[in-house]
Every structure is written in structure tokens, then in C-alpha cells.
């Protein structure tokens, strides 16, 4: 039977429908998913063995939840995904401001409507997507915003005194009755406003302007907080923390592979141009930049480095390649190492610098991060270059250096067509031989990218020098002989 076709309380009662609280609803639907091995929290990557089991435990325990973690750790996304654990539709009394349950209304409107109309009480069905409420905690949030206040206009219109319950204008939380209510960045909420949540969390009732009334709200609360906020802007008052059932710590991706999956999932679909090849190595290098940032001495670790940085960098990277493709009238192209020079704007606005970083300058810090990531990726693909070698010995990198000593200056045009770019890279014969020693497979476009990466890596080891010009990048031998540095 399609329950949503039912339009009155009498029909609903005769259908055998049984209401349940939102926490029972979440718990029951979660149990069904677990029994049927249905995916839970789809789109949340990297938390399968850490955060998600704790969230499942909290839901089974019927707890309100506080998600504690640095910026860009999918806290809000997790909260929004919980909507999928709600029933698709629930019945409410038609016209109710606070989603009154037809079986047990709590507002003056709902109670009087049921008393007057009985079995003919009109009902409507509320979809689960309409049962999610979200509020960003800011210092200007008031008790009236969250809980409610007396509405003098309503009192005048209805000719009621301020002592009448009907003159109350309900705030966001009562209107979220039988719903999930998220308060983001809860430490930003003033302490006196946090106090107003005590009764709602523990006893499920509210007080408005001294009204002695009990409004047993049915709300599942999810709070999010950043540990940095505890010292910079405020804190969660202890009695409120005590009333939140489970506090769950989130974290950044623990591997490059997980980080790549998250980025590819989150990148704006319009930016994903099928005509632009992004080699897997380029994706790895991009994520390595973020990993380098999270351990950089120039960046405030307490502030964190959001996953949004890698998403923005990827979008800038693809856009740089797309611009070159359009300039050359090509239908396809491949990302190049020179395109990484265009991702700096995605870094500069996403990190908080410590004093040493401020002294160095944000753009220099960004270049340091790219350089460190290039070196790390170079080491994983090829090998690290030792500082000292046996006298008289030589290796594949010496042959490349020797080529540059003889060729003096080598220039790569940033906007050259793909064919010309490949021809220029293929001039360096020792580079091809060195690449074959480590990687023998891959398409021509991918191998061209790897060759360019090898040059950039040798620059980081100071075997070669690199100079950025207005529309090109030059590589050359700046120091005669072999000078190796870890």
C-alpha cells in the first residue's frame, strides 16, 4: 500500500502505521542496511575503518554526535549523508509549523486540530530531504533564532496576550522537530546560547521568554567543531559536552591513493574534460603537495590543510592545460609539469602560515611545497640521488647532466603544441634511456610527462638548474661537475 496516498489521521490509524522517534528511525534503518549489506555513508572515502564504525556505534546507541576535526575533513558531508537513514516519508499534521506527529501532537495548533477534527484530521507527508536543518554557529546567533520568541505582530493580529502560547514564533530547532539538526562550528556559538541547548538535549523541552511549557521535541543533533576554535574563538561549554552522547574524531586521508579518490569525486564535473589527459603521476604529485603542506614547518599544523586545496589545485591544473589546448586549436592535450606553476592561487588562499612562513612569503612557500612534492614523487618513481659516489663511477643521471653541459641551454615553451613539446623533450636521448631503466611502459603522452618530471626532480637535487621565463622554462647545467644533495 502507498501510505502517501493517505490524507487523514483516521485512514492512517486504520492502516496500521506506527510512528517512531527519529533516533529509533535512524537506528532501525541502519540495522536494516547492515543486515542487507547495503552501502552506508556512500561518498565518504577513507573513513571505512575509523570514523564510520564509530558513527554506526553512536547511531545504534541513539546518541547525539559531535564531529571534531580540522577543516576539510568531511564533517558536514557526513552529517548530510545521515539523511539517507531516515524513512522516505513521515506523516505530519497539515499546516503544522513544527512537524506535529498526528498520533501525538505537541504544539497548541496540533493538539487543538486533532481535538476538533478527530479521524478527519488532514495530514501530509514530509520527505526525508526536508528533514535536514543546518545552522552555522556565528557570534550573532541568538536564542530567538534557535529556540523562538514572542511575536508581537501575531499577538496583535490574533488579539491575544503575550501570556498565550499561540503568540510564540518558533525558532529553527522547534521547526526541526522529527528531523536532523546540524550546528556547524559549535565553539563559535556564544556560551549563553549554548546554555539554551541544555534542556533540549537532556530533557527534550524548551522555555521561551519564561513560558512554563513543555515541548518534547524529537530532534537528532549533530554538532561539528574544529579543535583550533577551542583556543582561537571559543569552546564548547562543559555541561553541553557532557550532554552530547558521542564525540568522534575525524582525520585527513592517510594515503595518497585515498586522497586521489576524494579529489576525483569532488572535482566539479564541468572541469573534468575528457579531452585533457591527466597522467596518474600528475594526480599523485598534486596530492603529494598537500601531504607536504601538512608537515611543512612554514604552515600552521593546528589550522590544518583542507582537502579543498587539492580539489582547487586539480581544477587549476586542468584549466591551465585547457587554455593551452584552446590557444593551439587542438582537440586534445595532456597536462604538463609547467601547468603546475598555475596552481599557486589554489595554495595561497588555503593555508595559514606561521611566522617563518610569513617571512618567506606565501608564493615562495607554495613553490617550496611543489618542489618538495616533486622530490618525493621523483624518489618513489625512480630513486633518491646520493650525495656522494665512488670516484670514477657514473650513472644514468650523469649522462643527462652531460647532455645539458654540451647543449648549454634547453627551453620548453609553455604554450607549445603537444607535438612540438614532445619533439623538444625527445631531443634528450639520455633522458629516454634513464626513464627506460625505471619505467618501460606507459603511453607516449604519459612518458613525456615522466621525462619532464625527471628534469624537475634533478633540479631539486641541484644536478640541473631551472629558470622560469615569461612564456617558457629553461633547464641548464649551472654547476660544472657532479654535486649531489639529499
mmCIF file of N, CA, C and O in Angstrom, residues 63-161:
data_model
loop_
_atom_site.group_PDB
_atom_site.id
_atom_site.type_symbol
_atom_site.label_atom_id
_atom_site.label_comp_id
_atom_site.label_asym_id
_atom_site.label_seq_id
_atom_site.Cartn_x
_atom_site.Cartn_y
_atom_site.Cartn_z
ATOM 1 N N UNK A 63 22.628 8.210 20.077
ATOM 2 C CA UNK A 63 23.332 9.374 20.616
ATOM 3 C C UNK A 63 23.246 10.578 19.676
ATOM 4 O O UNK A 63 23.196 10.418 18.461
ATOM 5 N N UNK A 64 23.257 11.768 20.284
ATOM 6 C CA UNK A 64 23.616 12.958 19.531
ATOM 7 C C UNK A 64 25.129 12.896 19.324
ATOM 8 O O UNK A 64 25.853 12.288 20.124
ATOM 9 N N UNK A 65 25.619 13.531 18.255
ATOM 10 C CA UNK A 65 27.014 13.343 17.861
ATOM 11 C C UNK A 65 27.727 14.680 17.704
ATOM 12 O O UNK A 65 27.156 15.642 17.185
ATOM 13 N N UNK A 66 28.976 14.720 18.145
ATOM 14 C CA UNK A 66 29.856 15.863 17.868
ATOM 15 C C UNK A 66 31.014 15.362 17.007
ATOM 16 O O UNK A 66 31.776 14.486 17.425
ATOM 17 N N UNK A 67 31.129 15.895 15.785
ATOM 18 C CA UNK A 67 32.221 15.534 14.887
ATOM 19 C C UNK A 67 33.331 16.557 15.058
ATOM 20 O O UNK A 67 33.156 17.730 14.733
ATOM 21 N N UNK A 68 34.459 16.114 15.581
ATOM 22 C CA UNK A 68 35.559 17.013 15.913
ATOM 23 C C UNK A 68 36.726 16.767 14.968
ATOM 24 O O UNK A 68 37.264 15.663 14.895
ATOM 25 N N UNK A 69 37.113 17.799 14.214
ATOM 26 C CA UNK A 69 38.220 17.632 13.290
ATOM 27 C C UNK A 69 38.588 18.940 12.616
ATOM 28 O O UNK A 69 37.847 19.924 12.671
ATOM 29 N N UNK A 70 39.746 18.936 11.963
ATOM 30 C CA UNK A 70 40.227 20.125 11.273
ATOM 31 C C UNK A 70 39.412 20.398 10.024
ATOM 32 O O UNK A 70 38.589 19.577 9.604
ATOM 33 N N UNK A 71 39.662 21.532 9.402
ATOM 34 C CA UNK A 71 38.914 21.943 8.213
ATOM 35 C C UNK A 71 39.082 20.921 7.086
ATOM 36 O O UNK A 71 40.127 20.287 6.936
ATOM 37 N N UNK A 72 38.030 20.766 6.288
ATOM 38 C CA UNK A 72 38.107 19.904 5.117
ATOM 39 C C UNK A 72 38.211 18.429 5.431
ATOM 40 O O UNK A 72 38.861 17.681 4.709
ATOM 41 N N UNK A 73 37.564 17.969 6.517
ATOM 42 C CA UNK A 73 37.594 16.548 6.861
ATOM 43 C C UNK A 73 36.212 15.910 6.743
ATOM 44 O O UNK A 73 35.904 14.923 7.409
ATOM 45 N N UNK A 74 35.376 16.457 5.889
ATOM 46 C CA UNK A 74 34.073 15.887 5.523
ATOM 47 C C UNK A 74 33.086 15.806 6.675
ATOM 48 O O UNK A 74 32.163 14.998 6.646
ATOM 49 N N UNK A 75 33.210 16.678 7.670
ATOM 50 C CA UNK A 75 32.295 16.629 8.812
ATOM 51 C C UNK A 75 30.857 16.931 8.392
ATOM 52 O O UNK A 75 29.919 16.201 8.735
ATOM 53 N N UNK A 76 30.686 18.023 7.648
ATOM 54 C CA UNK A 76 29.341 18.402 7.210
ATOM 55 C C UNK A 76 28.793 17.382 6.221
ATOM 56 O O UNK A 76 27.592 17.067 6.248
ATOM 57 N N UNK A 77 29.643 16.853 5.374
ATOM 58 C CA UNK A 77 29.201 15.848 4.401
ATOM 59 C C UNK A 77 28.667 14.605 5.112
ATOM 60 O O UNK A 77 27.666 14.022 4.704
ATOM 61 N N UNK A 78 29.340 14.194 6.175
ATOM 62 C CA UNK A 78 28.873 13.040 6.957
ATOM 63 C C UNK A 78 27.485 13.324 7.516
ATOM 64 O O UNK A 78 26.586 12.481 7.446
ATOM 65 N N UNK A 79 27.330 14.520 8.087
ATOM 66 C CA UNK A 79 26.040 14.877 8.679
ATOM 67 C C UNK A 79 24.927 14.841 7.640
ATOM 68 O O UNK A 79 23.838 14.313 7.887
ATOM 69 N N UNK A 80 25.203 15.374 6.448
ATOM 70 C CA UNK A 80 24.175 15.395 5.402
ATOM 71 C C UNK A 80 23.855 13.997 4.893
ATOM 72 O O UNK A 80 22.725 13.718 4.490
ATOM 73 N N UNK A 81 24.844 13.125 4.909
ATOM 74 C CA UNK A 81 24.628 11.758 4.425
ATOM 75 C C UNK A 81 23.694 10.977 5.350
ATOM 76 O O UNK A 81 23.042 10.023 4.918
ATOM 77 N N UNK A 82 23.601 11.389 6.603
ATOM 78 C CA UNK A 82 22.745 10.669 7.555
ATOM 79 C C UNK A 82 21.266 10.762 7.188
ATOM 80 O O UNK A 82 20.457 9.964 7.672
ATOM 81 N N UNK A 83 20.923 11.717 6.329
ATOM 82 C CA UNK A 83 19.532 11.830 5.869
ATOM 83 C C UNK A 83 19.083 10.529 5.191
ATOM 84 O O UNK A 83 17.911 10.153 5.263
ATOM 85 N N UNK A 84 20.016 9.826 4.556
ATOM 86 C CA UNK A 84 19.678 8.593 3.852
ATOM 87 C C UNK A 84 19.202 7.491 4.789
ATOM 88 O O UNK A 84 18.648 6.486 4.342
ATOM 89 N N UNK A 85 19.435 7.663 6.096
ATOM 90 C CA UNK A 85 18.992 6.664 7.070
ATOM 91 C C UNK A 85 17.587 6.953 7.604
ATOM 92 O O UNK A 85 17.063 6.192 8.420
ATOM 93 N N UNK A 86 16.978 8.026 7.158
ATOM 94 C CA UNK A 86 15.610 8.343 7.571
ATOM 95 C C UNK A 86 14.606 7.606 6.693
ATOM 96 O O UNK A 86 14.914 7.219 5.563
ATOM 97 N N UNK A 87 13.366 7.442 7.218
ATOM 98 C CA UNK A 87 12.286 6.908 6.383
ATOM 99 C C UNK A 87 12.057 7.866 5.216
ATOM 100 O O UNK A 87 12.232 9.081 5.359
ATOM 101 N N UNK A 88 11.634 7.320 4.076
ATOM 102 C CA UNK A 88 11.454 8.181 2.912
ATOM 103 C C UNK A 88 10.407 9.255 3.170
ATOM 104 O O UNK A 88 10.596 10.413 2.788
ATOM 105 N N UNK A 89 9.309 8.885 3.831
ATOM 106 C CA UNK A 89 8.261 9.851 4.162
ATOM 107 C C UNK A 89 7.764 9.599 5.577
ATOM 108 O O UNK A 89 7.741 8.453 6.045
ATOM 109 N N UNK A 90 7.371 10.665 6.272
ATOM 110 C CA UNK A 90 6.671 10.539 7.544
ATOM 111 C C UNK A 90 5.423 11.417 7.480
ATOM 112 O O UNK A 90 5.404 12.433 6.782
ATOM 113 N N UNK A 91 4.346 11.038 8.223
ATOM 114 C CA UNK A 91 3.131 11.865 8.222
ATOM 115 C C UNK A 91 3.235 13.003 9.229
ATOM 116 O O UNK A 91 3.789 12.830 10.315
ATOM 117 N N UNK A 92 2.745 14.174 8.873
ATOM 118 C CA UNK A 92 2.659 15.296 9.805
ATOM 119 C C UNK A 92 1.265 15.911 9.681
ATOM 120 O O UNK A 92 0.589 15.733 8.665
ATOM 121 N N UNK A 93 0.854 16.614 10.713
ATOM 122 C CA UNK A 93 -0.436 17.310 10.662
ATOM 123 C C UNK A 93 -0.321 18.462 9.663
ATOM 124 O O UNK A 93 0.616 19.257 9.729
ATOM 125 N N UNK A 94 -1.216 18.504 8.739
ATOM 126 C CA UNK A 94 -1.170 19.525 7.698
ATOM 127 C C UNK A 94 -1.236 20.921 8.315
ATOM 128 O O UNK A 94 -2.114 21.220 9.117
ATOM 129 N N UNK A 95 -0.283 21.786 7.928
ATOM 130 C CA UNK A 95 -0.255 23.157 8.426
ATOM 131 C C UNK A 95 0.548 23.349 9.687
ATOM 132 O O UNK A 95 0.710 24.481 10.145
ATOM 133 N N UNK A 96 1.090 22.265 10.251
ATOM 134 C CA UNK A 96 1.860 22.383 11.491
ATOM 135 C C UNK A 96 3.212 23.032 11.220
ATOM 136 O O UNK A 96 3.910 22.667 10.275
ATOM 137 N N UNK A 97 3.596 23.968 12.076
ATOM 138 C CA UNK A 97 4.894 24.644 11.930
ATOM 139 C C UNK A 97 6.038 23.761 12.394
ATOM 140 O O UNK A 97 7.186 23.951 11.972
ATOM 141 N N UNK A 98 5.749 22.810 13.269
ATOM 142 C CA UNK A 98 6.833 22.027 13.868
ATOM 143 C C UNK A 98 6.667 20.523 13.589
ATOM 144 O O UNK A 98 7.060 19.680 14.396
ATOM 145 N N UNK A 99 6.119 20.209 12.455
ATOM 146 C CA UNK A 99 6.017 18.803 12.001
ATOM 147 C C UNK A 99 5.340 17.893 13.029
ATOM 148 O O UNK A 99 5.839 16.813 13.342
ATOM 149 N N UNK A 100 4.195 18.335 13.543
ATOM 150 C CA UNK A 100 3.481 17.548 14.564
ATOM 151 C C UNK A 100 3.154 16.152 14.068
ATOM 152 O O UNK A 100 2.669 15.955 12.943
ATOM 153 N N UNK A 101 3.429 15.167 14.918
ATOM 154 C CA UNK A 101 3.043 13.780 14.656
ATOM 155 C C UNK A 101 1.527 13.655 14.855
ATOM 156 O O UNK A 101 1.018 14.014 15.921
ATOM 157 N N UNK A 102 0.783 13.150 13.858
ATOM 158 C CA UNK A 102 -0.674 13.029 14.013
ATOM 159 C C UNK A 102 -1.082 12.166 15.207
ATOM 160 O O UNK A 102 -2.160 12.366 15.787
ATOM 161 N N UNK A 103 -0.227 11.229 15.585
ATOM 162 C CA UNK A 103 -0.551 10.349 16.713
ATOM 163 C C UNK A 103 -0.314 11.037 18.048
ATOM 164 O O UNK A 103 -0.984 10.728 19.030
ATOM 165 N N UNK A 104 0.659 11.953 18.084
ATOM 166 C CA UNK A 104 0.989 12.593 19.358
ATOM 167 C C UNK A 104 1.452 14.025 19.113
ATOM 168 O O UNK A 104 2.646 14.328 19.202
ATOM 169 N N UNK A 105 0.545 14.938 18.785
ATOM 170 C CA UNK A 105 0.938 16.327 18.531
ATOM 171 C C UNK A 105 1.441 17.001 19.797
ATOM 172 O O UNK A 105 1.019 16.653 20.906
ATOM 173 N N UNK A 106 2.349 17.977 19.637
ATOM 174 C CA UNK A 106 2.909 18.655 20.810
ATOM 175 C C UNK A 106 2.646 20.158 20.800
ATOM 176 O O UNK A 106 2.753 20.803 21.844
ATOM 177 N N UNK A 107 2.296 20.727 19.661
ATOM 178 C CA UNK A 107 2.044 22.165 19.612
ATOM 179 C C UNK A 107 0.573 22.455 19.921
ATOM 180 O O UNK A 107 -0.289 21.571 19.800
ATOM 181 N N UNK A 108 0.298 23.705 20.279
ATOM 182 C CA UNK A 108 -1.087 24.107 20.541
ATOM 183 C C UNK A 108 -1.926 23.894 19.287
ATOM 184 O O UNK A 108 -3.064 23.393 19.361
ATOM 185 N N UNK A 109 -1.372 24.228 18.130
ATOM 186 C CA UNK A 109 -2.093 24.052 16.868
ATOM 187 C C UNK A 109 -2.423 22.582 16.631
ATOM 188 O O UNK A 109 -3.568 22.219 16.318
ATOM 189 N N UNK A 110 -1.416 21.703 16.785
ATOM 190 C CA UNK A 110 -1.629 20.286 16.517
ATOM 191 C C UNK A 110 -2.619 19.653 17.462
ATOM 192 O O UNK A 110 -3.487 18.878 17.043
ATOM 193 N N UNK A 111 -2.507 19.986 18.744
ATOM 194 C CA UNK A 111 -3.402 19.395 19.744
ATOM 195 C C UNK A 111 -4.845 19.835 19.499
ATOM 196 O O UNK A 111 -5.781 19.010 19.533
ATOM 197 N N UNK A 112 -5.045 21.120 19.237
ATOM 198 C CA UNK A 112 -6.410 21.624 19.025
ATOM 199 C C UNK A 112 -6.994 21.090 17.713
ATOM 200 O O UNK A 112 -8.191 20.764 17.640
ATOM 201 N N UNK A 113 -6.175 20.983 16.665
ATOM 202 C CA UNK A 113 -6.649 20.442 15.390
ATOM 203 C C UNK A 113 -7.120 18.999 15.553
ATOM 204 O O UNK A 113 -8.176 18.608 15.040
ATOM 205 N N UNK A 114 -6.352 18.217 16.290
ATOM 206 C CA UNK A 114 -6.732 16.812 16.471
ATOM 207 C C UNK A 114 -7.999 16.698 17.317
ATOM 208 O O UNK A 114 -8.869 15.855 17.044
ATOM 209 N N UNK A 115 -8.083 17.559 18.334
ATOM 210 C CA UNK A 115 -9.272 17.527 19.191
ATOM 211 C C UNK A 115 -10.524 17.919 18.414
ATOM 212 O O UNK A 115 -11.603 17.333 18.597
ATOM 213 N N UNK A 116 -10.395 18.874 17.499
ATOM 214 C CA UNK A 116 -11.548 19.353 16.736
ATOM 215 C C UNK A 116 -11.961 18.392 15.622
ATOM 216 O O UNK A 116 -13.158 18.171 15.392
ATOM 217 N N UNK A 117 -10.999 17.786 14.939
ATOM 218 C CA UNK A 117 -11.316 17.035 13.724
ATOM 219 C C UNK A 117 -11.204 15.525 13.861
ATOM 220 O O UNK A 117 -11.679 14.787 13.002
ATOM 221 N N UNK A 118 -10.580 15.070 14.911
ATOM 222 C CA UNK A 118 -10.511 13.629 15.158
ATOM 223 C C UNK A 118 -9.959 12.853 13.980
ATOM 224 O O UNK A 118 -8.898 13.162 13.438
ATOM 225 N N UNK A 119 -10.721 11.855 13.530
ATOM 226 C CA UNK A 119 -10.287 11.000 12.427
ATOM 227 C C UNK A 119 -10.192 11.723 11.101
ATOM 228 O O UNK A 119 -9.531 11.244 10.175
ATOM 229 N N UNK A 120 -10.859 12.874 10.985
ATOM 230 C CA UNK A 120 -10.800 13.641 9.734
ATOM 231 C C UNK A 120 -9.636 14.634 9.712
ATOM 232 O O UNK A 120 -9.546 15.460 8.809
ATOM 233 N N UNK A 121 -8.763 14.542 10.706
ATOM 234 C CA UNK A 121 -7.618 15.440 10.778
ATOM 235 C C UNK A 121 -6.775 15.293 9.506
ATOM 236 O O UNK A 121 -6.279 14.205 9.191
ATOM 237 N N UNK A 122 -6.610 16.369 8.737
ATOM 238 C CA UNK A 122 -5.830 16.249 7.498
ATOM 239 C C UNK A 122 -4.335 16.091 7.781
ATOM 240 O O UNK A 122 -3.793 16.749 8.672
ATOM 241 N N UNK A 123 -3.694 15.227 7.023
ATOM 242 C CA UNK A 123 -2.255 15.013 7.178
ATOM 243 C C UNK A 123 -1.575 15.197 5.823
ATOM 244 O O UNK A 123 -2.217 15.161 4.776
ATOM 245 N N UNK A 124 -0.284 15.424 5.877
ATOM 246 C CA UNK A 124 0.531 15.446 4.665
ATOM 247 C C UNK A 124 1.834 14.699 4.946
ATOM 248 O O UNK A 124 2.148 14.410 6.108
ATOM 249 N N UNK A 125 2.572 14.412 3.892
ATOM 250 C CA UNK A 125 3.762 13.566 4.034
ATOM 251 C C UNK A 125 5.019 14.383 3.774
ATOM 252 O O UNK A 125 5.109 15.119 2.799
ATOM 253 N N UNK A 126 5.956 14.249 4.693
ATOM 254 C CA UNK A 126 7.197 15.008 4.642
ATOM 255 C C UNK A 126 8.332 14.093 4.180
ATOM 256 O O UNK A 126 8.590 13.049 4.787
ATOM 257 N N UNK A 127 8.986 14.492 3.081
ATOM 258 C CA UNK A 127 10.088 13.691 2.544
ATOM 259 C C UNK A 127 11.340 13.847 3.402
ATOM 260 O O UNK A 127 11.541 14.887 4.028
ATOM 261 N N UNK A 128 12.184 12.828 3.418
ATOM 262 C CA UNK A 128 13.376 12.863 4.275
ATOM 263 C C UNK A 128 14.318 14.017 3.922
ATOM 264 O O UNK A 128 15.015 14.544 4.799
ATOM 265 N N UNK A 129 14.342 14.422 2.643
ATOM 266 C CA UNK A 129 15.218 15.537 2.257
ATOM 267 C C UNK A 129 14.799 16.852 2.902
ATOM 268 O O UNK A 129 15.590 17.793 2.988
ATOM 269 N N UNK A 130 13.537 16.932 3.335
ATOM 270 C CA UNK A 130 13.030 18.131 4.004
ATOM 271 C C UNK A 130 13.156 18.029 5.518
ATOM 272 O O UNK A 130 12.648 18.883 6.243
ATOM 273 N N UNK A 131 13.864 17.004 5.969
ATOM 274 C CA UNK A 131 14.012 16.792 7.415
ATOM 275 C C UNK A 131 15.456 17.002 7.852
ATOM 276 O O UNK A 131 15.921 16.394 8.816
ATOM 277 N N UNK A 132 16.149 17.848 7.129
ATOM 278 C CA UNK A 132 17.534 18.170 7.482
ATOM 279 C C UNK A 132 17.652 19.672 7.626
ATOM 280 O O UNK A 132 17.348 20.425 6.696
ATOM 281 N N UNK A 133 18.076 20.115 8.789
ATOM 282 C CA UNK A 133 18.242 21.537 9.062
ATOM 283 C C UNK A 133 19.689 21.785 9.466
ATOM 284 O O UNK A 133 20.289 20.991 10.193
ATOM 285 N N UNK A 134 20.220 22.897 9.000
ATOM 286 C CA UNK A 134 21.636 23.183 9.243
ATOM 287 C C UNK A 134 21.798 24.650 9.605
ATOM 288 O O UNK A 134 21.214 25.529 8.973
ATOM 289 N N UNK A 135 22.610 24.888 10.627
ATOM 290 C CA UNK A 135 22.868 26.257 11.060
ATOM 291 C C UNK A 135 24.348 26.434 11.339
ATOM 292 O O UNK A 135 24.946 25.644 12.080
ATOM 293 N N UNK A 136 24.954 27.451 10.719
ATOM 294 C CA UNK A 136 26.341 27.772 11.008
ATOM 295 C C UNK A 136 26.380 28.658 12.247
ATOM 296 O O UNK A 136 25.757 29.717 12.287
ATOM 297 N N UNK A 137 27.104 28.191 13.256
ATOM 298 C CA UNK A 137 27.195 28.955 14.502
ATOM 299 C C UNK A 137 28.058 30.192 14.285
ATOM 300 O O UNK A 137 29.207 30.092 13.891
ATOM 301 N N UNK A 138 27.493 31.332 14.532
ATOM 302 C CA UNK A 138 28.229 32.591 14.446
ATOM 303 C C UNK A 138 27.940 33.384 15.719
ATOM 304 O O UNK A 138 26.929 33.145 16.392
ATOM 305 N N UNK A 139 28.808 34.321 16.074
ATOM 306 C CA UNK A 139 28.602 35.065 17.333
ATOM 307 C C UNK A 139 27.284 35.827 17.405
ATOM 308 O O UNK A 139 26.829 36.163 18.496
ATOM 309 N N UNK A 140 26.662 36.108 16.248
ATOM 310 C CA UNK A 140 25.431 36.899 16.272
ATOM 311 C C UNK A 140 24.169 36.043 16.391
ATOM 312 O O UNK A 140 23.055 36.576 16.412
ATOM 313 N N UNK A 141 24.320 34.705 16.482
ATOM 314 C CA UNK A 141 23.150 33.841 16.652
ATOM 315 C C UNK A 141 22.532 34.090 18.021
ATOM 316 O O UNK A 141 23.240 34.194 19.034
ATOM 317 N N UNK A 142 21.215 34.184 18.073
ATOM 318 C CA UNK A 142 20.512 34.456 19.334
ATOM 319 C C UNK A 142 19.653 33.268 19.746
ATOM 320 O O UNK A 142 19.414 32.353 18.967
ATOM 321 N N UNK A 143 19.196 33.323 20.991
ATOM 322 C CA UNK A 143 18.277 32.299 21.480
ATOM 323 C C UNK A 143 16.998 32.307 20.659
ATOM 324 O O UNK A 143 16.427 31.260 20.358
ATOM 325 N N UNK A 144 16.556 33.501 20.273
ATOM 326 C CA UNK A 144 15.342 33.614 19.463
ATOM 327 C C UNK A 144 15.513 32.898 18.130
ATOM 328 O O UNK A 144 14.572 32.269 17.632
ATOM 329 N N UNK A 145 16.709 32.975 17.542
ATOM 330 C CA UNK A 145 16.958 32.288 16.272
ATOM 331 C C UNK A 145 16.800 30.780 16.428
ATOM 332 O O UNK A 145 16.192 30.112 15.582
ATOM 333 N N UNK A 146 17.381 30.244 17.480
ATOM 334 C CA UNK A 146 17.396 28.789 17.662
ATOM 335 C C UNK A 146 16.133 28.253 18.321
ATOM 336 O O UNK A 146 15.584 27.238 17.882
ATOM 337 N N UNK A 147 15.696 28.923 19.393
ATOM 338 C CA UNK A 147 14.571 28.392 20.179
ATOM 339 C C UNK A 147 13.245 29.065 19.801
ATOM 340 O O UNK A 147 12.246 28.400 19.528
ATOM 341 N N UNK A 148 13.223 30.382 19.788
ATOM 342 C CA UNK A 148 11.985 31.090 19.474
ATOM 343 C C UNK A 148 11.819 32.325 20.330
ATOM 344 O O UNK A 148 12.624 32.619 21.207
ATOM 345 N N UNK A 149 10.746 33.048 20.075
ATOM 346 C CA UNK A 149 10.479 34.277 20.824
ATOM 347 C C UNK A 149 9.000 34.615 20.693
ATOM 348 O O UNK A 149 8.267 34.006 19.901
ATOM 349 N N UNK A 150 8.566 35.607 21.466
ATOM 350 C CA UNK A 150 7.191 36.094 21.358
ATOM 351 C C UNK A 150 7.089 36.978 20.116
ATOM 352 O O UNK A 150 7.954 37.811 19.862
ATOM 353 N N UNK A 151 6.027 36.797 19.370
ATOM 354 C CA UNK A 151 5.813 37.571 18.146
ATOM 355 C C UNK A 151 4.720 38.609 18.410
ATOM 356 O O UNK A 151 3.526 38.275 18.440
ATOM 357 N N UNK A 152 5.093 39.864 18.608
ATOM 358 C CA UNK A 152 4.087 40.892 18.929
ATOM 359 C C UNK A 152 3.090 41.110 17.793
ATOM 360 O O UNK A 152 1.929 41.451 18.038
ATOM 361 N N UNK A 153 3.520 40.932 16.552
ATOM 362 C CA UNK A 153 2.605 41.103 15.421
ATOM 363 C C UNK A 153 1.534 40.020 15.448
ATOM 364 O O UNK A 153 0.341 40.278 15.221
ATOM 365 N N UNK A 154 1.946 38.792 15.755
ATOM 366 C CA UNK A 154 0.983 37.694 15.847
ATOM 367 C C UNK A 154 0.007 37.938 16.998
ATOM 368 O O UNK A 154 -1.201 37.684 16.873
ATOM 369 N N UNK A 155 0.542 38.462 18.109
ATOM 370 C CA UNK A 155 -0.330 38.755 19.265
ATOM 371 C C UNK A 155 -1.365 39.816 18.902
ATOM 372 O O UNK A 155 -2.549 39.689 19.247
ATOM 373 N N UNK A 156 -0.926 40.837 18.187
ATOM 374 C CA UNK A 156 -1.852 41.909 17.808
ATOM 375 C C UNK A 156 -2.865 41.421 16.790
ATOM 376 O O UNK A 156 -4.058 41.751 16.862
ATOM 377 N N UNK A 157 -2.419 40.623 15.829
ATOM 378 C CA UNK A 157 -3.314 40.133 14.777
ATOM 379 C C UNK A 157 -4.384 39.216 15.355
ATOM 380 O O UNK A 157 -5.569 39.311 15.006
ATOM 381 N N UNK A 158 -3.956 38.316 16.254
ATOM 382 C CA UNK A 158 -4.904 37.355 16.844
ATOM 383 C C UNK A 158 -5.606 37.917 18.085
ATOM 384 O O UNK A 158 -6.469 37.250 18.662
ATOM 385 N N UNK A 159 -5.214 39.143 18.481
ATOM 386 C CA UNK A 159 -5.782 39.788 19.678
ATOM 387 C C UNK A 159 -5.626 38.902 20.906
ATOM 388 O O UNK A 159 -6.568 38.612 21.641
ATOM 389 N N UNK A 160 -4.361 38.456 21.094
ATOM 390 C CA UNK A 160 -4.027 37.594 22.226
ATOM 391 C C UNK A 160 -3.014 38.293 23.113
ATOM 392 O O UNK A 160 -2.251 39.145 22.667
ATOM 393 N N UNK A 161 -2.983 37.913 24.387
ATOM 394 C CA UNK A 161 -1.986 38.482 25.302
ATOM 395 C C UNK A 161 -0.663 37.754 25.112
ATOM 396 O O UNK A 161 -0.597 36.657 24.558
#
